[in-house]
Amino acid sequence: MVPAVSADCSSTSFTPLVVLELASDTKQEAIAWLLSRIRDPHQNGGIELLVEQLGLGDGGSEKENPNLFLVGAKWQRLLSGAEEVGLFKEFSDGSMRGFTCANKHNFKHFEGDGDSFLSMAECQYIIKHELDTLRAKDETHVPGHPQAKLYPGKSIIRRLLSKGVLIQVFPLHEKEELKRLSYSWYQKIKLSFQPLDDIRRYYGEGQALYFGFLEYFTFALVPMALIGVPYYLFDWENYDKYVVFAVFNLVWCTVILELWKRFSTSLAYSWGTLSRKKAFEEPRPGFHGVLGFNPVTGREEPLYSNTKRQLCVYLVSLPFVLLCLYLSLYVMMIYFLMEGWALSVHDEEPTFWTRVLLFIPSIIYAVVIEIMNLVYRYAAEFLTEWENHRLESSYQNQLILKVLVFNFFNCFASLFYIAFAMQDMALLRQSLATLLITSQILNQIMEAFLPYWLQRRRNKKMMRKVQKRKAVAEAELPLAEQVRLEADMSTYLGTFDDYLELFLLFGYVSLFSCVYPLAAVLVVLNNITEVYSDAFKMCRVFKRPFSEPAANIGVWQLAFEAMSVIAVVTNCSLIGMSPQVKAYFPESETQLILWTVAIEHGLLAFKFILSFIIPDVPKHIQIKLSRLEFESLEALKKKRQLYVVGKCLKPRSSQRGSSEEKRR
């Protein structure tokens, strides 16, 4: 945890955990009202947190926003908040159990007052949960801002965010802990596993699971990379040799996904998120509708017709996605025209430069694909927002579906056309290699180097001040300057783009790597650099994200499994097209197709049988979960028995009392 520091404008000393930044033109009555609601006790409708305004730093100017507030809490409040959010911690017997204040001394690592029991990420998650649960009482609007309407039960923070009164809410970095994590994570070049437990402790389970999957995917690619190198060194034109590689590919993509589920389950259990109950989802900040009563909570909130939302999806969003797919197909046809022109130039007069020219269309097409993916992403976000989904999970699922469909078609349509329509394996190898290498280079530039460069430009004056201060004295950066520096950093938008990149790389490897075996080698090299670049941008470029409890990688697991099913069809088709297999059916092409389809169905059946045989939860974790469930049921039975016994004894004691009174 960070040491207790004093907000510059107040004599109150507490540990700042979260920063609230209100708009510079926010009315004073609104600020006073919000701070009082945050500080008020529970019985008065508050959340009992500590909050102080941040003072201007050294050399602060009038341009700096004065409405920055530090939020913290007392340790007893954080412990009660841990019980409210259902935090799981390690019990004295080694099992993972929901934390309770009444039983706190029976949990491991709870010493003294428990001031080191919760990690800073957990404390910040509790603070965010409490802020999200801060609700309006009888206010009709935010004081001083009549446009920000309120009604009983409405989340205050979400309303302030949607109306622009509240600019951002973000957790503070802890400099010493971040320095240690940075050193063990990316500053020290080493061949070892990532510090997943440290990542989880600092950033939360969602981030740790992403980096765990990235590491697992990289190691899972090593066998395919080792097999792919000798295949690459042999004669390219001997296509028959890749039949064995395609069969290995089919088994590989099934086994690694099943084993990942077991590995992620073990991680989730050790982190206490596997048995954790999913919290009740509140409406998204941008959700709007006609005011009504929620039938589940009984609270007054906006209601929106599901029929109207479905009409938006099927009459607007779906046609737009189909139009984008058509444009992608049109761009692909232009690419093939360019490819044909370059090939004709090379055939007329082969030179070194015409040989280079053969790669230019693929490079241009790869760049265009990345641009189209980026533009479509913004359009998909706008459409999904316009569909007005009530829950954040529904919003994310719809967005992921739109983006995955377009990215899959945009990135792989040309490869499918070359493989099965043109049946040009040389062009397929060239296109796959060019698309893979170009997309990796562009992703590294867009994800790490460009955000870092922009961040350096935005904070140029502040960074000069930091360097000057470090040169003059070894003093730490003052709190006010640290908060303003972090407030101006880029906001981390989550793991969506990171998982999307891994999904496309998985597609390049599983779909067509039998034609280009070096694909696995290139992806391994990309993932190694991805670990360091992602770690660098998390520690140096972006604000610290709030911890998000997660037991798995969510809908992305289904996306990867769907890709593995498509890989079965693709590889079986490539096997059926090989000259070695065609030699067995010299007279009838229909028999070849039927046999290929039969083998494909057999492999799909084998794939699903394999997924059924390999349990998602390891046996020892199943036993621990069953034991915990049994103990919970036994404790509930004892509680009921005590209640029944107490109820039965109560009339007898009252009867005895009345008889004694009569005797007297």
XYZ file of C-alpha atoms in Angstrom:
664
model
C 0.000 0.000 0.000
C 1.049 3.624 -0.468
C 2.022 5.478 2.701
C -0.489 7.868 4.158
C 0.030 11.275 2.600
C -1.639 14.574 3.160
C -3.706 16.263 0.512
C -2.182 19.641 -0.067
C -5.287 21.606 0.785
C -6.232 19.788 3.944
C -4.759 18.854 7.263
C -6.446 15.441 7.046
C -3.905 12.702 6.353
C -5.133 9.571 4.575
C -4.132 7.161 1.821
C -5.333 8.477 -1.557
C -6.619 5.626 -3.698
C -8.881 7.097 -6.396
C -9.048 10.458 -8.171
C -12.254 12.229 -9.189
C -11.906 14.969 -11.812
C -14.899 17.260 -12.219
C -15.277 19.736 -15.061
C -13.586 23.081 -14.405
C -16.934 24.904 -14.720
C -18.730 22.705 -12.177
C -20.855 24.769 -9.788
C -19.673 25.017 -6.186
C -23.026 23.834 -4.849
C -22.710 20.667 -6.959
C -19.206 20.023 -5.595
C -20.303 20.571 -2.003
C -23.328 18.309 -2.482
C -21.257 15.495 -4.051
C -18.565 15.632 -1.365
C -21.146 15.574 1.418
C -22.872 12.547 -0.130
C -19.523 10.728 -0.363
C -18.647 11.532 3.261
C -22.100 10.940 4.797
C -22.670 7.736 6.832
C -24.751 4.877 5.470
C -27.839 5.763 7.485
C -27.912 9.166 5.766
C -27.543 7.673 2.289
C -23.775 8.204 1.999
C -20.877 5.800 1.546
C -18.565 6.934 4.396
C -15.440 7.588 2.329
C -12.691 10.141 2.843
C -12.366 12.815 0.160
C -10.243 15.957 -0.091
C -9.626 18.496 -2.824
C -6.177 18.417 -4.411
C -4.222 21.632 -4.254
C -2.265 23.170 -7.114
C 1.254 21.801 -7.519
C 4.468 23.770 -7.524
C 4.243 26.433 -10.185
C 0.586 25.674 -10.781
C -1.131 27.914 -13.299
C -4.685 29.092 -13.783
C -5.036 26.685 -16.708
C -4.873 23.714 -14.343
C -8.231 22.246 -13.372
C -8.775 22.891 -9.635
C -11.580 20.316 -9.376
C -9.424 17.262 -8.666
C -10.376 15.258 -5.575
C -8.597 12.426 -3.775
C -10.751 9.608 -2.383
C -9.724 7.101 0.280
C -11.217 5.196 3.207
C -10.461 3.984 6.696
C -9.281 0.399 7.017
C -12.423 -0.776 8.795
C -14.473 0.719 5.983
C -12.363 -1.092 3.368
C -12.715 -4.405 5.212
C -16.497 -4.040 5.405
C -16.450 -3.112 1.704
C -14.486 -6.299 0.950
C -17.307 -8.275 2.555
C -19.931 -6.332 0.585
C -18.328 -7.008 -2.809
C -17.850 -10.707 -1.961
C -14.052 -10.726 -2.046
C -12.559 -14.228 -1.771
C -9.350 -14.663 0.262
C -7.264 -17.625 1.379
C -8.577 -19.241 4.562
C -6.401 -20.750 7.295
C -6.981 -24.288 5.897
C -5.750 -23.226 2.435
C -9.179 -23.004 0.779
C -10.572 -19.853 -0.845
C -13.576 -18.379 0.997
C -15.654 -15.252 0.925
C -14.233 -12.694 3.346
C -16.291 -11.747 6.394
C -15.344 -9.230 9.068
C -16.676 -11.507 11.819
C -14.286 -14.274 10.746
C -11.389 -12.069 9.617
C -8.729 -13.482 11.956
C -9.190 -16.964 10.449
C -7.924 -15.789 7.070
C -4.298 -16.152 6.136
C -2.119 -13.049 6.134
C -4.574 -11.133 8.337
C -2.321 -9.672 10.997
C -3.036 -6.944 13.533
C -5.646 -4.557 12.172
C -5.310 -6.045 8.686
C -3.727 -2.926 7.201
C -1.749 -5.067 4.703
C -4.431 -7.714 4.129
C -5.944 -6.088 1.022
C -3.903 -5.167 -2.017
C -4.085 -1.636 -3.370
C -5.927 -2.901 -6.469
C -8.567 -4.532 -4.239
C -8.916 -1.339 -2.190
C -9.394 0.726 -5.340
C -11.952 -1.774 -6.658
C -13.880 -1.444 -3.364
C -13.779 2.362 -3.619
C -15.091 2.223 -7.197
C -17.850 -0.179 -6.144
C -18.897 2.177 -3.345
C -18.898 5.187 -5.692
C -21.017 3.272 -8.220
C -23.550 2.411 -5.506
C -23.946 6.044 -4.430
C -27.576 6.784 -5.305
C -29.829 9.795 -5.368
C -32.420 10.141 -2.601
C -35.057 12.809 -3.219
C -32.984 15.123 -5.475
C -34.578 16.010 -8.807
C -31.316 17.227 -10.363
C -27.667 17.839 -9.545
C -27.482 21.168 -7.633
C -26.441 23.950 -9.987
C -26.876 21.706 -13.067
C -30.598 21.427 -13.893
C -29.800 19.483 -17.109
C -28.440 16.579 -15.007
C -31.777 15.077 -13.931
C -31.937 12.706 -10.966
C -34.569 10.456 -9.459
C -34.608 8.139 -6.401
C -32.239 5.201 -6.839
C -30.313 6.684 -9.781
C -26.538 6.176 -9.675
C -25.051 9.623 -9.083
C -21.588 8.910 -10.509
C -23.008 7.405 -13.707
C -25.292 10.421 -14.213
C -22.424 12.862 -13.669
C -20.287 10.955 -16.184
C -23.011 10.833 -18.837
C -23.696 14.580 -18.465
C -20.019 15.598 -18.575
C -20.014 17.047 -15.051
C -17.585 14.324 -13.985
C -14.725 14.003 -16.481
C -13.010 10.869 -15.218
C -12.526 8.522 -12.286
C -9.215 6.679 -12.124
C -7.081 4.846 -9.537
C -3.652 6.164 -8.606
C -0.401 4.366 -9.323
C 1.729 3.301 -6.381
C 5.209 4.379 -7.438
C 7.350 1.965 -5.436
C 5.222 -1.084 -6.199
C 5.033 -0.092 -9.868
C 8.818 0.279 -9.977
C 9.294 -3.249 -8.580
C 6.716 -4.698 -10.965
C 8.259 -2.917 -13.964
C 11.701 -4.301 -13.145
C 10.541 -7.905 -12.804
C 8.124 -7.638 -15.741
C 9.800 -5.919 -18.682
C 12.918 -3.980 -17.673
C 14.919 -7.126 -16.982
C 15.381 -9.233 -20.120
C 15.100 -12.857 -19.062
C 13.796 -16.221 -20.195
C 11.214 -16.921 -17.507
C 7.504 -16.783 -16.778
C 5.712 -13.504 -16.227
C 5.019 -12.472 -12.610
C 1.296 -13.210 -12.966
C 0.596 -13.036 -9.225
C 2.256 -9.608 -9.013
C 0.344 -8.434 -12.103
C -2.892 -9.661 -10.576
C -2.104 -7.956 -7.266
C -1.419 -4.630 -8.974
C -3.847 -4.634 -11.928
C -6.440 -7.258 -11.012
C -7.556 -10.626 -12.334
C -8.792 -9.447 -15.744
C -5.385 -8.079 -16.745
C -3.508 -11.014 -15.231
C -5.646 -13.511 -17.166
C -4.883 -11.711 -20.443
C -1.134 -11.836 -19.822
C -1.491 -15.426 -18.644
C -3.245 -16.328 -21.897
C -0.614 -14.460 -23.938
C 2.153 -16.397 -22.182
C 0.307 -19.714 -22.504
C -0.413 -19.136 -26.211
C 3.264 -18.341 -26.821
C 4.498 -21.534 -25.134
C 1.788 -23.581 -26.882
C 3.109 -22.352 -30.239
C 6.653 -23.614 -29.555
C 6.016 -27.273 -30.646
C 4.386 -26.089 -33.868
C 7.250 -23.651 -34.456
C 9.864 -26.389 -33.894
C 8.075 -28.689 -36.344
C 7.499 -25.860 -38.822
C 11.182 -24.924 -39.232
C 12.286 -28.240 -40.827
C 9.159 -28.219 -43.004
C 10.129 -24.750 -44.210
C 13.705 -25.808 -44.947
C 12.522 -28.644 -47.220
C 11.414 -28.171 -50.820
C 8.437 -25.773 -51.050
C 6.977 -27.412 -54.123
C 6.638 -30.788 -52.408
C 3.203 -29.902 -51.072
C 2.436 -33.495 -50.001
C 4.670 -33.164 -46.937
C 2.270 -30.645 -45.379
C -0.536 -33.177 -44.988
C 1.089 -34.412 -41.751
C 1.531 -30.818 -40.582
C -2.174 -30.103 -41.218
C -3.222 -33.141 -39.169
C -0.948 -32.024 -36.323
C -2.494 -28.546 -36.608
C -5.993 -29.962 -36.057
C -5.060 -31.819 -32.880
C -2.952 -28.920 -31.610
C -5.608 -26.188 -31.813
C -8.113 -28.392 -29.956
C -5.815 -29.582 -27.178
C -4.315 -26.177 -26.317
C -7.741 -24.558 -25.866
C -8.949 -27.364 -23.601
C -5.770 -27.276 -21.517
C -6.028 -23.486 -21.286
C -9.445 -23.810 -19.638
C -7.898 -26.044 -16.973
C -4.972 -23.670 -16.492
C -7.204 -20.583 -16.254
C -9.457 -22.411 -13.766
C -6.438 -23.105 -11.549
C -5.410 -19.443 -11.737
C -8.945 -18.232 -11.006
C -9.228 -20.540 -7.980
C -5.894 -19.415 -6.530
C -6.983 -15.793 -7.019
C -10.406 -16.338 -5.444
C -12.579 -15.496 -8.471
C -13.706 -18.998 -9.482
C -16.407 -19.326 -6.789
C -17.203 -15.659 -6.610
C -20.801 -14.774 -7.365
C -21.372 -12.426 -10.267
C -22.437 -8.981 -9.080
C -25.810 -7.596 -10.095
C -25.220 -5.438 -13.156
C -26.315 -1.839 -13.073
C -27.405 0.076 -16.208
C -24.648 1.555 -18.356
C -23.940 5.307 -17.965
C -25.091 5.994 -21.534
C -28.324 3.972 -21.265
C -31.444 6.095 -21.746
C -35.183 5.581 -22.025
C -38.560 6.376 -20.562
C -38.572 6.588 -16.773
C -40.158 3.561 -15.101
C -39.672 0.938 -12.381
C -37.268 -1.968 -12.679
C -39.283 -5.144 -11.880
C -36.196 -6.773 -10.272
C -34.851 -3.990 -8.031
C -38.040 -1.937 -7.697
C -35.975 1.207 -8.321
C -36.973 3.965 -10.692
C -34.759 3.926 -13.799
C -34.977 4.365 -17.604
C -36.727 1.590 -19.518
C -36.205 0.856 -23.216
C -38.214 -1.485 -25.412
C -36.331 -4.645 -26.342
C -38.371 -4.829 -29.566
C -37.142 -1.387 -30.571
C -33.549 -2.442 -29.847
C -33.928 -5.585 -31.972
C -35.313 -3.505 -34.829
C -32.243 -1.273 -34.601
C -29.994 -4.330 -34.724
C -31.649 -6.123 -37.647
C -32.795 -3.161 -39.756
C -29.778 -0.860 -39.337
C -26.744 -2.559 -37.783
C -26.971 -5.820 -39.721
C -27.344 -4.124 -43.157
C -24.432 -1.835 -42.274
C -22.223 -4.821 -41.390
C -23.187 -6.530 -44.669
C -22.370 -3.334 -46.580
C -18.944 -3.199 -44.913
C -18.347 -6.844 -45.841
C -19.209 -5.998 -49.467
C -16.742 -3.091 -49.434
C -14.116 -5.418 -48.014
C -14.809 -7.862 -50.841
C -14.502 -5.030 -53.375
C -11.121 -3.984 -51.940
C -10.012 -7.621 -52.126
C -10.851 -7.732 -55.851
C -8.752 -4.585 -56.396
C -5.897 -6.338 -54.613
C -6.107 -9.301 -56.978
C -6.057 -6.941 -59.969
C -2.911 -5.307 -58.587
C -1.417 -8.750 -57.960
C -2.119 -9.789 -61.560
C -0.587 -6.581 -62.922
C 2.590 -7.052 -60.844
C 2.856 -10.671 -61.982
C 2.490 -9.690 -65.656
C 5.230 -7.049 -65.296
C 7.536 -9.612 -63.705
C 6.829 -12.217 -66.402
C 7.623 -9.776 -69.205
C 11.112 -8.870 -67.932
C 12.182 -10.574 -64.676
C 14.577 -8.422 -62.647
C 15.378 -7.831 -58.994
C 13.010 -4.845 -58.882
C 10.121 -6.693 -60.525
C 10.642 -9.454 -57.960
C 10.315 -6.823 -55.242
C 7.236 -5.471 -57.035
C 5.491 -8.820 -56.483
C 5.311 -8.095 -52.725
C 4.051 -4.503 -53.059
C 0.327 -5.346 -53.652
C 0.265 -7.619 -50.576
C 1.923 -4.959 -48.414
C -0.500 -2.259 -49.608
C -3.437 -4.622 -49.046
C -2.220 -5.448 -45.516
C -2.008 -1.730 -44.658
C -5.479 -1.116 -46.132
C -6.854 -4.019 -44.062
C -5.531 -2.448 -40.845
C -7.003 0.947 -41.798
C -10.387 -0.604 -42.630
C -10.379 -2.536 -39.342
C -9.686 0.684 -37.439
C -12.389 2.711 -39.216
C -14.908 -0.109 -38.851
C -14.113 -0.363 -35.133
C -15.223 3.247 -34.575
C -18.352 2.678 -36.669
C -19.171 -0.502 -34.718
C -18.778 1.343 -31.405
C -21.103 4.115 -32.628
C -23.725 1.606 -33.805
C -23.580 -0.458 -30.621
C -23.917 2.696 -28.526
C -26.885 3.785 -30.656
C -28.584 0.403 -30.076
C -28.873 1.516 -26.408
C -27.997 -1.688 -24.552
C -28.890 -1.564 -20.880
C -26.014 -3.660 -19.526
C -22.291 -3.285 -20.149
C -21.986 -7.045 -20.785
C -24.644 -6.888 -23.542
C -22.896 -3.900 -25.064
C -19.529 -5.677 -25.057
C -20.969 -8.901 -26.536
C -22.653 -7.039 -29.392
C -19.515 -5.010 -30.088
C -17.272 -8.085 -30.043
C -19.635 -9.910 -32.425
C -19.656 -7.036 -34.931
C -15.889 -6.546 -34.810
C -15.056 -10.247 -34.976
C -17.235 -10.890 -38.028
C -15.756 -8.008 -39.995
C -12.145 -8.588 -38.924
C -12.369 -12.285 -39.744
C -13.795 -11.604 -43.211
C -11.482 -8.667 -43.892
C -8.304 -10.494 -42.857
C -8.991 -14.012 -44.131
C -11.331 -13.656 -47.146
C -8.452 -13.181 -49.606
C -6.633 -16.213 -48.176
C -9.743 -18.393 -48.532
C -10.216 -17.186 -52.114
C -6.584 -17.893 -53.042
C -6.638 -21.315 -51.367
C -9.969 -22.700 -52.595
C -10.943 -20.665 -55.666
C -7.567 -19.954 -57.292
C -5.819 -22.952 -55.635
C -2.513 -21.099 -55.945
C -0.416 -22.305 -53.011
C 2.606 -20.168 -53.923
C 0.472 -17.010 -53.851
C -1.192 -18.221 -50.628
C 2.204 -18.553 -48.937
C 3.269 -15.112 -50.132
C 0.010 -13.421 -49.095
C -0.078 -15.122 -45.678
C 3.524 -14.171 -44.927
C 3.046 -10.556 -46.048
C -0.235 -10.078 -44.163
C 1.190 -11.629 -41.006
C 4.441 -9.660 -40.954
C 2.877 -6.329 -41.965
C 0.040 -6.591 -39.426
C 2.521 -7.413 -36.647
C 4.688 -4.378 -37.446
C 1.670 -2.047 -37.646
C 0.209 -3.382 -34.402
C 3.458 -2.806 -32.531
C 3.608 0.783 -33.833
C -0.062 1.566 -33.124
C -0.287 -0.135 -29.715
C 2.974 0.828 -28.022
C 5.210 3.307 -29.822
C 2.569 5.754 -31.081
C 0.705 6.085 -27.729
C 4.035 6.516 -25.930
C 5.155 9.217 -28.375
C 1.834 11.068 -28.056
C 1.986 10.783 -24.271
C 5.490 12.219 -24.253
C 4.318 15.167 -26.340
C 1.280 15.881 -24.157
C 3.330 15.780 -20.968
C 6.459 17.449 -22.335
C 6.437 20.341 -19.867
C 5.604 18.124 -16.927
C 8.291 15.594 -17.834
C 10.881 18.362 -18.067
C 9.873 19.475 -14.596
C 10.195 15.884 -13.332
C 13.665 15.463 -14.838
C 14.775 18.826 -13.483
C 13.518 17.934 -9.996
C 15.309 14.585 -10.112
C 18.508 16.307 -11.208
C 18.354 18.924 -8.450
C 17.318 16.695 -5.582
C 16.441 13.089 -4.985
C 13.026 14.094 -3.655
C 9.940 12.251 -4.914
C 7.455 13.941 -7.176
C 4.881 15.838 -5.051
C 1.418 14.314 -4.838
C -0.276 17.158 -6.738
C 2.106 16.841 -9.679
C 1.840 13.044 -9.698
C -1.969 13.186 -9.804
C -2.008 15.785 -12.608
C 0.569 13.825 -14.563
C -1.549 10.660 -14.330
C -4.766 12.572 -15.077
C -3.288 13.647 -18.416
C -2.150 10.130 -19.368
C -4.069 8.089 -21.927
C -6.958 5.988 -20.658
C -6.536 2.240 -20.995
C -9.538 0.947 -22.948
C -9.336 -2.654 -21.773
C -8.134 -5.920 -23.262
C -10.501 -5.885 -26.262
C -7.874 -4.961 -28.881
C -5.261 -7.219 -27.288
C -7.511 -10.283 -27.439
C -8.589 -9.349 -30.971
C -4.955 -9.313 -32.099
C -4.326 -12.740 -30.538
C -7.524 -14.036 -32.156
C -6.313 -12.997 -35.628
C -2.841 -14.442 -35.003
C -4.455 -17.700 -33.871
C -6.390 -17.677 -37.145
C -3.252 -17.184 -39.247
C -1.588 -20.125 -37.482
C -4.496 -22.574 -37.307
C -6.132 -21.971 -40.696
C -3.280 -21.941 -43.216
C 0.014 -22.563 -41.414
C 0.331 -25.981 -43.079
C 1.055 -24.036 -46.279
C 3.391 -21.591 -44.493
C 4.872 -23.431 -41.471
C 6.960 -20.411 -40.440
C 3.735 -18.654 -39.350
C 4.056 -20.182 -35.860
C 7.676 -18.990 -35.615
C 6.684 -15.423 -36.542
C 3.800 -15.424 -34.052
C 6.098 -16.661 -31.254
C 8.526 -13.808 -31.965
C 5.608 -11.347 -32.106
C 4.195 -12.575 -28.783
C 7.566 -12.245 -27.050
C 7.797 -8.607 -28.129
C 4.087 -8.192 -27.331
C 4.690 -9.154 -23.698
C 7.298 -6.432 -23.301
C 5.428 -3.770 -25.295
C 2.120 -4.427 -23.472
C 3.890 -4.381 -20.098
C 5.646 -1.138 -21.062
C 2.460 0.644 -22.092
C 0.610 -0.562 -18.963
C 3.333 0.822 -16.686
C 4.417 3.939 -18.592
C 1.780 5.074 -21.090
C -1.701 4.519 -19.642
C -3.513 5.425 -16.466
C -3.862 2.585 -14.029
C -7.114 0.722 -14.822
C -9.499 -0.398 -12.110
C -9.211 -4.022 -11.091
C -11.910 -6.193 -12.672
C -12.579 -9.622 -11.093
C -12.589 -12.353 -13.754
C -12.674 -16.160 -13.648
C -11.883 -16.701 -17.363
C -11.360 -14.821 -20.618
C -15.118 -14.694 -21.196
C -16.604 -14.612 -24.687
C -13.120 -14.766 -26.214
C -12.915 -18.443 -25.245
C -15.918 -19.088 -27.516
C -14.312 -17.016 -30.283
C -11.099 -19.069 -30.191
C -13.064 -22.333 -30.113
C -15.131 -21.210 -33.119
C -11.874 -20.450 -34.950
C -10.600 -23.951 -34.121
C -13.772 -25.463 -35.658
C -13.247 -23.425 -38.843
C -9.606 -24.601 -38.817
C -10.795 -28.228 -38.985
C -12.788 -27.480 -42.150
C -9.951 -25.459 -43.703
C -7.202 -27.995 -43.042
C -9.333 -30.945 -44.183
C -10.014 -29.084 -47.428
C -6.306 -28.373 -47.908
C -5.522 -32.042 -47.267
C -8.131 -33.054 -49.837
C -6.547 -30.728 -52.400
C -3.057 -32.234 -52.013
C -1.765 -34.287 -54.977
C -0.948 -37.181 -52.643
C -4.588 -37.544 -51.587
C -5.952 -36.908 -55.083
C -3.853 -39.829 -56.352
C -6.101 -42.196 -54.387
C -9.166 -40.988 -56.357
C -7.975 -40.655 -59.952
C -11.374 -41.278 -61.542
C -14.000 -39.742 -59.273
C -13.696 -36.268 -57.763
C -17.062 -36.767 -56.054
C -15.659 -39.614 -53.980
C -12.761 -37.379 -52.948
C -15.173 -34.689 -51.782
C -17.317 -37.216 -49.895
C -14.291 -38.741 -48.174
C -12.983 -35.287 -47.273
C -16.343 -34.299 -45.769
C -16.557 -37.613 -43.888
C -13.066 -37.198 -42.436
C -13.872 -33.590 -41.540
C -17.012 -34.669 -39.650
C -15.041 -37.436 -37.944
C -12.388 -34.960 -36.806
C -15.060 -32.555 -35.559
C -16.617 -35.408 -33.584
C -13.174 -36.283 -32.217
C -12.658 -32.633 -31.306
C -15.907 -32.468 -29.308
C -15.208 -35.853 -27.659
C -11.764 -34.584 -26.670
C -13.272 -31.428 -25.189
C -15.706 -33.613 -23.232
C -13.007 -36.013 -21.992
C -10.699 -33.229 -20.763
C -12.514 -31.666 -17.770
C -12.477 -27.875 -17.529
C -11.844 -27.983 -13.768
C -8.925 -30.079 -12.409
C -9.867 -32.870 -9.985
C -8.184 -31.365 -6.919
C -10.038 -28.073 -7.422
C -13.344 -29.932 -7.881
C -12.745 -31.626 -4.516
C -11.989 -28.304 -2.797
C -15.085 -26.665 -4.290
C -17.280 -29.624 -3.279
C -15.843 -29.569 0.240
C -16.535 -25.853 0.548
C -20.109 -26.343 -0.686
C -20.599 -29.194 1.809
C -19.295 -27.090 4.703
C -21.585 -24.222 3.692
C -24.616 -26.530 3.702
C -23.628 -27.991 7.086
C -23.204 -24.503 8.545
C -26.642 -23.548 7.208
C -28.190 -26.682 8.796
C -26.629 -25.868 12.189
C -27.873 -22.318 11.968
C -31.418 -23.527 11.267
C -31.241 -26.058 14.110
C -30.121 -23.376 16.573
C -32.946 -21.153 15.378
C -35.520 -23.941 15.854
C -34.137 -24.877 19.305
C -34.152 -21.257 20.420
C -37.721 -20.854 19.202
C -38.807 -23.967 21.112
C -37.069 -22.946 24.343
C -38.525 -19.468 24.347
C -42.152 -20.430 25.287
C -40.907 -22.769 28.052
C -38.860 -20.061 29.707
C -41.819 -17.708 29.554
C -44.070 -20.398 31.087
C -41.615 -20.921 33.938
C -41.538 -17.210 34.580
C -45.337 -16.997 34.799
C -45.559 -19.995 37.190
C -42.977 -18.434 39.481
C -44.983 -15.226 39.562
C -48.089 -17.165 40.592
C -46.240 -18.832 43.450
C -45.078 -15.465 44.713
